Tab-separated table of C-alpha atoms in Angstrom:
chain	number	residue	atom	x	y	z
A	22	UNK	CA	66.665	1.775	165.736
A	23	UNK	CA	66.215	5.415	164.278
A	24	UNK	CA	69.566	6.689	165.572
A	25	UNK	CA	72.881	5.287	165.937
A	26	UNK	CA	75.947	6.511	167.884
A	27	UNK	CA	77.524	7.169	171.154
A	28	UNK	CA	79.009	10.546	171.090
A	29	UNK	CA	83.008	11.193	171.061
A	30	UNK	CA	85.120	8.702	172.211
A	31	UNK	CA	86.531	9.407	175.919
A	32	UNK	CA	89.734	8.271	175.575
A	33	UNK	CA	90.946	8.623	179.225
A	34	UNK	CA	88.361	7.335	180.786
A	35	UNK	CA	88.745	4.053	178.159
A	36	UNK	CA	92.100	3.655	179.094
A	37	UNK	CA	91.118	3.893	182.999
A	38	UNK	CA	88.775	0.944	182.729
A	39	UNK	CA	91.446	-1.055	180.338
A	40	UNK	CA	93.719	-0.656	183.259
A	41	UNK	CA	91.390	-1.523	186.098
A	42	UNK	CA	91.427	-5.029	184.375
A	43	UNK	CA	87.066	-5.618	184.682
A	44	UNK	CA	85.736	-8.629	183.731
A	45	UNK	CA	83.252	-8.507	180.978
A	46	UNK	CA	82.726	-10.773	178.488
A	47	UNK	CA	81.941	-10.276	174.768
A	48	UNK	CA	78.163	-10.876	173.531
A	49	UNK	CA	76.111	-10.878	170.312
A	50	UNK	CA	72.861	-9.954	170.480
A	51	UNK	CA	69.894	-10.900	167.652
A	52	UNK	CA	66.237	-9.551	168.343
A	53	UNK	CA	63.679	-12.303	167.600
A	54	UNK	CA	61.092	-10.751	165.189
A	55	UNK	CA	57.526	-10.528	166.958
A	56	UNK	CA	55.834	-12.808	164.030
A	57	UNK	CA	58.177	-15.270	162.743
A	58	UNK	CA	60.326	-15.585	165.643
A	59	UNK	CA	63.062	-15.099	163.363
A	60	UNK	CA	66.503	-13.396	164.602
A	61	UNK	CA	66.668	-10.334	161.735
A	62	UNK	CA	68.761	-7.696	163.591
A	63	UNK	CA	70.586	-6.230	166.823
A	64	UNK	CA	67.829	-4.202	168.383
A	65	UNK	CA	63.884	-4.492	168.204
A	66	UNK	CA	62.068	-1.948	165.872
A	67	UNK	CA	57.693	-1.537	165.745
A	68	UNK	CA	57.584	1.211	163.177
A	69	UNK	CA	53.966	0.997	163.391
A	70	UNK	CA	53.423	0.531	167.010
A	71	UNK	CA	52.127	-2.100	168.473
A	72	UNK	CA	49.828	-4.378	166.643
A	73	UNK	CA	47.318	-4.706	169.472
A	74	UNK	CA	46.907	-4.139	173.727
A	75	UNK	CA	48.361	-7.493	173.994
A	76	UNK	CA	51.141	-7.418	171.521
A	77	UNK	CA	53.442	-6.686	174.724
A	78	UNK	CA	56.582	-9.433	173.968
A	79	UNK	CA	59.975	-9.113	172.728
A	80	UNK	CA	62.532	-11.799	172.723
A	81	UNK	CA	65.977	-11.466	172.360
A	82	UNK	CA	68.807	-13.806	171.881
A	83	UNK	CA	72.261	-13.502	173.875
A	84	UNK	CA	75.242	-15.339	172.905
A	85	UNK	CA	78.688	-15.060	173.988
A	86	UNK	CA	81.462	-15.076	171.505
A	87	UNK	CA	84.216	-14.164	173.708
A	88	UNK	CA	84.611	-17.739	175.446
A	89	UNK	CA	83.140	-16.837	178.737
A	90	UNK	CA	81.292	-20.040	179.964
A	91	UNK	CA	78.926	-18.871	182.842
A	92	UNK	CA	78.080	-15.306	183.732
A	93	UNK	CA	75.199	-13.885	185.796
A	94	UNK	CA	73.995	-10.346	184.715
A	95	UNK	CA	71.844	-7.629	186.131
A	96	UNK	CA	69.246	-5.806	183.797
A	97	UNK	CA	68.499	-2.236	184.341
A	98	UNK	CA	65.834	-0.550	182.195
A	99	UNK	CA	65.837	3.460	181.211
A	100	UNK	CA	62.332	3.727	180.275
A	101	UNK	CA	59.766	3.156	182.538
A	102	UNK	CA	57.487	1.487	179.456
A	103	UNK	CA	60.000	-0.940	178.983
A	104	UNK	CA	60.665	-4.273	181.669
A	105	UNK	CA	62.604	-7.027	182.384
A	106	UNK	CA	63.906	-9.800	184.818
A	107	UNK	CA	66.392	-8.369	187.332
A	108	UNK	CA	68.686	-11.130	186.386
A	109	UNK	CA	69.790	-13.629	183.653
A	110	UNK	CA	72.221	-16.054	184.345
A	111	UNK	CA	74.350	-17.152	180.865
A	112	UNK	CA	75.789	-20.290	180.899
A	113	UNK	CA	77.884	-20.751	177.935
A	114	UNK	CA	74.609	-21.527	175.127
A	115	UNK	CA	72.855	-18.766	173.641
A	116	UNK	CA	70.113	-17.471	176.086
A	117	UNK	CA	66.606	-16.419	175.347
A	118	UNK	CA	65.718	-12.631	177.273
A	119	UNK	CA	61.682	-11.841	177.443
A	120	UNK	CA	61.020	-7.937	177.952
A	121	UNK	CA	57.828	-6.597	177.864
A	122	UNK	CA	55.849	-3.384	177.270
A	123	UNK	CA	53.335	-1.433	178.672
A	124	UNK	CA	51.163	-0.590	176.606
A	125	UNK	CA	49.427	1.655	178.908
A	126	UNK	CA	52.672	4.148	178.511
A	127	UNK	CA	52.613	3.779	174.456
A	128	UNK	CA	49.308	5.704	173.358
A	129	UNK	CA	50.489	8.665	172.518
A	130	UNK	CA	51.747	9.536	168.935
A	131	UNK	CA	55.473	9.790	168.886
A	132	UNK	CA	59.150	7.762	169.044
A	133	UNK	CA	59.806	5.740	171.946
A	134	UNK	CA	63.071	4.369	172.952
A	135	UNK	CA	64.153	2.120	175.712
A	136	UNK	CA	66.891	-0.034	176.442
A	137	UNK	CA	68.490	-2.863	179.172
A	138	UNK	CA	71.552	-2.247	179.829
A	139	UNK	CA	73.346	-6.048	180.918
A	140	UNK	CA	76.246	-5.524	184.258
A	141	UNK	CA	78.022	-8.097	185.199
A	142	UNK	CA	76.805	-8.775	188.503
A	143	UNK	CA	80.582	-9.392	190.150
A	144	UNK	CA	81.923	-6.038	188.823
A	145	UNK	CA	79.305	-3.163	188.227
A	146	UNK	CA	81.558	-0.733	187.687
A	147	UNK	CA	82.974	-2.648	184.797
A	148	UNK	CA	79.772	-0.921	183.144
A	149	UNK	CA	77.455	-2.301	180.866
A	150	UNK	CA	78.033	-5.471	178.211
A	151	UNK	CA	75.539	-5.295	176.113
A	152	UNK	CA	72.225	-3.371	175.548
A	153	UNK	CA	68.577	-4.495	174.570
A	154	UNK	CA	67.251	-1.736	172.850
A	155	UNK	CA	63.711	-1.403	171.913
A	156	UNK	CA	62.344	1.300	169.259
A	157	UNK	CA	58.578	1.696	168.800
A	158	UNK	CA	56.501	4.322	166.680
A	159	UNK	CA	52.969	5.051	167.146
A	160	UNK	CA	52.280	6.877	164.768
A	161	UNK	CA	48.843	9.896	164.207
A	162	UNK	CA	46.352	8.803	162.466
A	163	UNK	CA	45.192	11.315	159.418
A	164	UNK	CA	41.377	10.763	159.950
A	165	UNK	CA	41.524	14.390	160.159
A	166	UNK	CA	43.772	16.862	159.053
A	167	UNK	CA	46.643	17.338	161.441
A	168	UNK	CA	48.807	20.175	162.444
A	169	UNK	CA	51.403	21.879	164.881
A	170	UNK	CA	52.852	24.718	165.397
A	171	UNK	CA	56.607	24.295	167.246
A	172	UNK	CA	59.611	26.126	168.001
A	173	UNK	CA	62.750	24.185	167.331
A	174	UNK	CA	66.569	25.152	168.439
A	175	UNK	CA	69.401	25.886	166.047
A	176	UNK	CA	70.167	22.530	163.749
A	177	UNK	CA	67.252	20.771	165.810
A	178	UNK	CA	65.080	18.111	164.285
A	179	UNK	CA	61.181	17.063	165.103
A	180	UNK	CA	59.969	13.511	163.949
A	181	UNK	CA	56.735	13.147	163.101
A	182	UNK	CA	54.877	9.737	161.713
A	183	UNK	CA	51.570	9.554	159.937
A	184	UNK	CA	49.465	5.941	159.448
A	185	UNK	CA	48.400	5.368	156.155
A	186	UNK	CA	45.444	3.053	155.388
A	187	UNK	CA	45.440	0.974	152.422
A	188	UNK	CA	43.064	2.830	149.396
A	189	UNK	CA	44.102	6.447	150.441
A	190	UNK	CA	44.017	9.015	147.781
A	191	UNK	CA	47.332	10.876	148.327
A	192	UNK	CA	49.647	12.589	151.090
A	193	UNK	CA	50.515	16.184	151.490
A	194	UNK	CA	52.590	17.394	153.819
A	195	UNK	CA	53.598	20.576	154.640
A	196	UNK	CA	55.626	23.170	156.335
A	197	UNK	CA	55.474	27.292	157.239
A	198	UNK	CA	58.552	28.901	159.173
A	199	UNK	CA	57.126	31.868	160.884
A	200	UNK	CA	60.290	33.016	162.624
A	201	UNK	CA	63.985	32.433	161.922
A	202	UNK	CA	66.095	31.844	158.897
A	203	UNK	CA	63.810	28.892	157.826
A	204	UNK	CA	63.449	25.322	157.936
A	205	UNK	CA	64.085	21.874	155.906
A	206	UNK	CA	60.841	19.416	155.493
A	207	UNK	CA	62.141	15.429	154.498
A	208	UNK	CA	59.331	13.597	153.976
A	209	UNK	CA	60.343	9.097	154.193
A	210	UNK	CA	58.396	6.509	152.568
A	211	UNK	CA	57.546	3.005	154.979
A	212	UNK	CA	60.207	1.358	154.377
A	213	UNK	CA	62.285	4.423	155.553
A	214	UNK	CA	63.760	5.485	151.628
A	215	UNK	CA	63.253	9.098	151.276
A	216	UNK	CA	60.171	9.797	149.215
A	217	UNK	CA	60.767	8.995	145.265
A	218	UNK	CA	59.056	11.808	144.065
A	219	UNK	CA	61.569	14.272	145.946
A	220	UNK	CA	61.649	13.939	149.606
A	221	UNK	CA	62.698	17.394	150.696
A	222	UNK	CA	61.784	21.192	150.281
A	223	UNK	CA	63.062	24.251	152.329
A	224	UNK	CA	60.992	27.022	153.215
A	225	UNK	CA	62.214	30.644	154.664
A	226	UNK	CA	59.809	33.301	156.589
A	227	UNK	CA	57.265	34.975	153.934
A	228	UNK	CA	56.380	31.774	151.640
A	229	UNK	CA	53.274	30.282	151.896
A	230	UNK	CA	53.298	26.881	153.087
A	231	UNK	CA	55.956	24.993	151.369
A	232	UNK	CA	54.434	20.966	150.976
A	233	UNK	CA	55.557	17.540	149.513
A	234	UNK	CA	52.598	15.543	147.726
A	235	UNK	CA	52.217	12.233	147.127
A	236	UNK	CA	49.761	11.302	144.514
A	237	UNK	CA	47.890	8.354	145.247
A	238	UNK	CA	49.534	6.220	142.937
A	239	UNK	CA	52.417	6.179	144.412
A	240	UNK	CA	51.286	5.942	148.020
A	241	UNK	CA	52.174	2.693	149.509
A	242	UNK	CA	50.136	1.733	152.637
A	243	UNK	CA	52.263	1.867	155.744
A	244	UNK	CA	53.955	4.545	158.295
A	245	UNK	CA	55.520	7.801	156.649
A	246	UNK	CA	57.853	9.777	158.229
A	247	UNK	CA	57.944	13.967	157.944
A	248	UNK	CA	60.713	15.394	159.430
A	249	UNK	CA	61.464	18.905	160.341
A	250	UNK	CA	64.736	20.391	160.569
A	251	UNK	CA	66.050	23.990	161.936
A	252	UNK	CA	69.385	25.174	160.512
A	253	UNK	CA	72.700	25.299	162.366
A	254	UNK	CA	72.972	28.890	162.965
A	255	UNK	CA	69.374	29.817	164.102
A	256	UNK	CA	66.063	28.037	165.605
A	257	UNK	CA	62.715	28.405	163.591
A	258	UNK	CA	59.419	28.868	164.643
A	259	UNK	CA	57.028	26.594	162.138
A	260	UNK	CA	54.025	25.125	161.702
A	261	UNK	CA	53.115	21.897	160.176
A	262	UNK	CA	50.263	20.287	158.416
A	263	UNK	CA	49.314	17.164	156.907
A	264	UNK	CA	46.616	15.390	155.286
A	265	UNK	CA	44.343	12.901	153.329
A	266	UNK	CA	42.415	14.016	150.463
A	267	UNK	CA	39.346	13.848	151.407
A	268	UNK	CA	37.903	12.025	148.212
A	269	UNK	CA	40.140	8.910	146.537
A	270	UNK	CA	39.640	7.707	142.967
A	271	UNK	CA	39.405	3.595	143.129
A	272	UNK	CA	39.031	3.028	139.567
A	273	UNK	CA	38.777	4.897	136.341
A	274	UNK	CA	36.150	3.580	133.990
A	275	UNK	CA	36.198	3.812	129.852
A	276	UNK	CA	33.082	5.284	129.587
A	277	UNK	CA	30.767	5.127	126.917
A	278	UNK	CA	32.570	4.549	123.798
């Protein structure tokens, strides 16, 4: 999951549900990683999209730690991609939940997010449990140059992911503010570390573009992340570019001595 966080408390309304005494029991919930079947964290995460049509399967696994024995719970999904059962019925041992994906709705370069919210079935209104939440990337491809040109709000922020194949000569990235006070370029590595070589520059109205390079040396085969970010106090009108050099040096030779 990308982004983390529910907002600012709303303490009256907490104390309102506290009162109305629901009955909701307390679950843990491990995602089942889509090649070893292994449980590695809370919510599912494809940061380079699916691996094929078919690869359509998530597992999750639902325990309760709060000492309810038997509960039966209605799913409800909030992204049409993204399906389930209507109902799971828990009965005390940890539980195995199936979603799947459509691909169909996942071609398009960009962030999707989706998640199940779990209801108790007896009490609705007690709101949900748990969640199931499901983050996948697919990300452009840089077979050819890309760019954009996009307007984005005061202290607004555009994602943007880039494959890159094994053997690839290098990575620029870069940025041109056309209107407002200016704009912040991060550029993340694959395994989401900002980039080692310096993973931010800021550009104002009246530079040239304003880029991050990775050499190919230091390129590590995977999904990068460029993100764009408008400043508090004003939007910023920008447009981005990135690219593959269009020749890459596999070896250097010694030459004739």
């Amino acid at each position: 999951v990308l982004d983390e966080g529910a907002g600012v408390p709303d303490v009256p309304a907490a104390f309102d549900w506290l009162r109305a005494a629901h009955q909701a029991g307390v679950y843990l919930v491990q995602a089942l990683d889509a090649g070893d079947g292994v449980a590695h964290a809370t919510a599912a995460y494809r940061r380079e999209g699916l691996a094929s049509p078919a690869d359509t399967i998530q597992r999750f696994v639902v325990r309760t730690v709060g000492g309810q024995s038997a509960a039966r719970l209605v799913l409800t999904s909030d992204a049409a991609w993204l399906r389930s059962p209507h109902e799971i019925s828990l009965s005390g041992q940890p539980a195995t939940v199936t979603v799947t994906y459509d691909a169909s709705q996942l071609t398009q370069p960009g962030l999707y997010v989706g998640t199940l919210w779990a209801r108790a079935a007896s009490d609705t209104l007690a709101g949900p449990v748990f969640r199931l939440t499901n983050t996948i990337v697919v990300p452009h491809s840089l077979s050819r140059p890309f760019d954009a040109q996009e307007r984005l709000a005061a202290g607004g922020i555009r994602r943007y992911f880039f494959a890159i194949p094994a053997g690839a000569g290098g990575l620029r990235v870069a940025v041109t503010a056309t209107a407002g006070r200016g704009a912040l370029l991060y550029l993340f590595e694959p395994s989401g570390h900002p980039y080692r070589g310096g993973g931010s520059v800021e550009t104002v109205p009246g530079d040239s573009a304003t880029g991050i390079a990775v050499p190919g040396e230091d390129l590590t085969p995977g999904v990068y992340e460029a993100d764009v970010v408008a400043p508090p106090g004003e939007g910023v009108t920008y447009s981005l570019d990135a690219a593959l050099p269009a020749v890459a040096v596999r070896a250097i030779g010694t030459g004739p001595s």
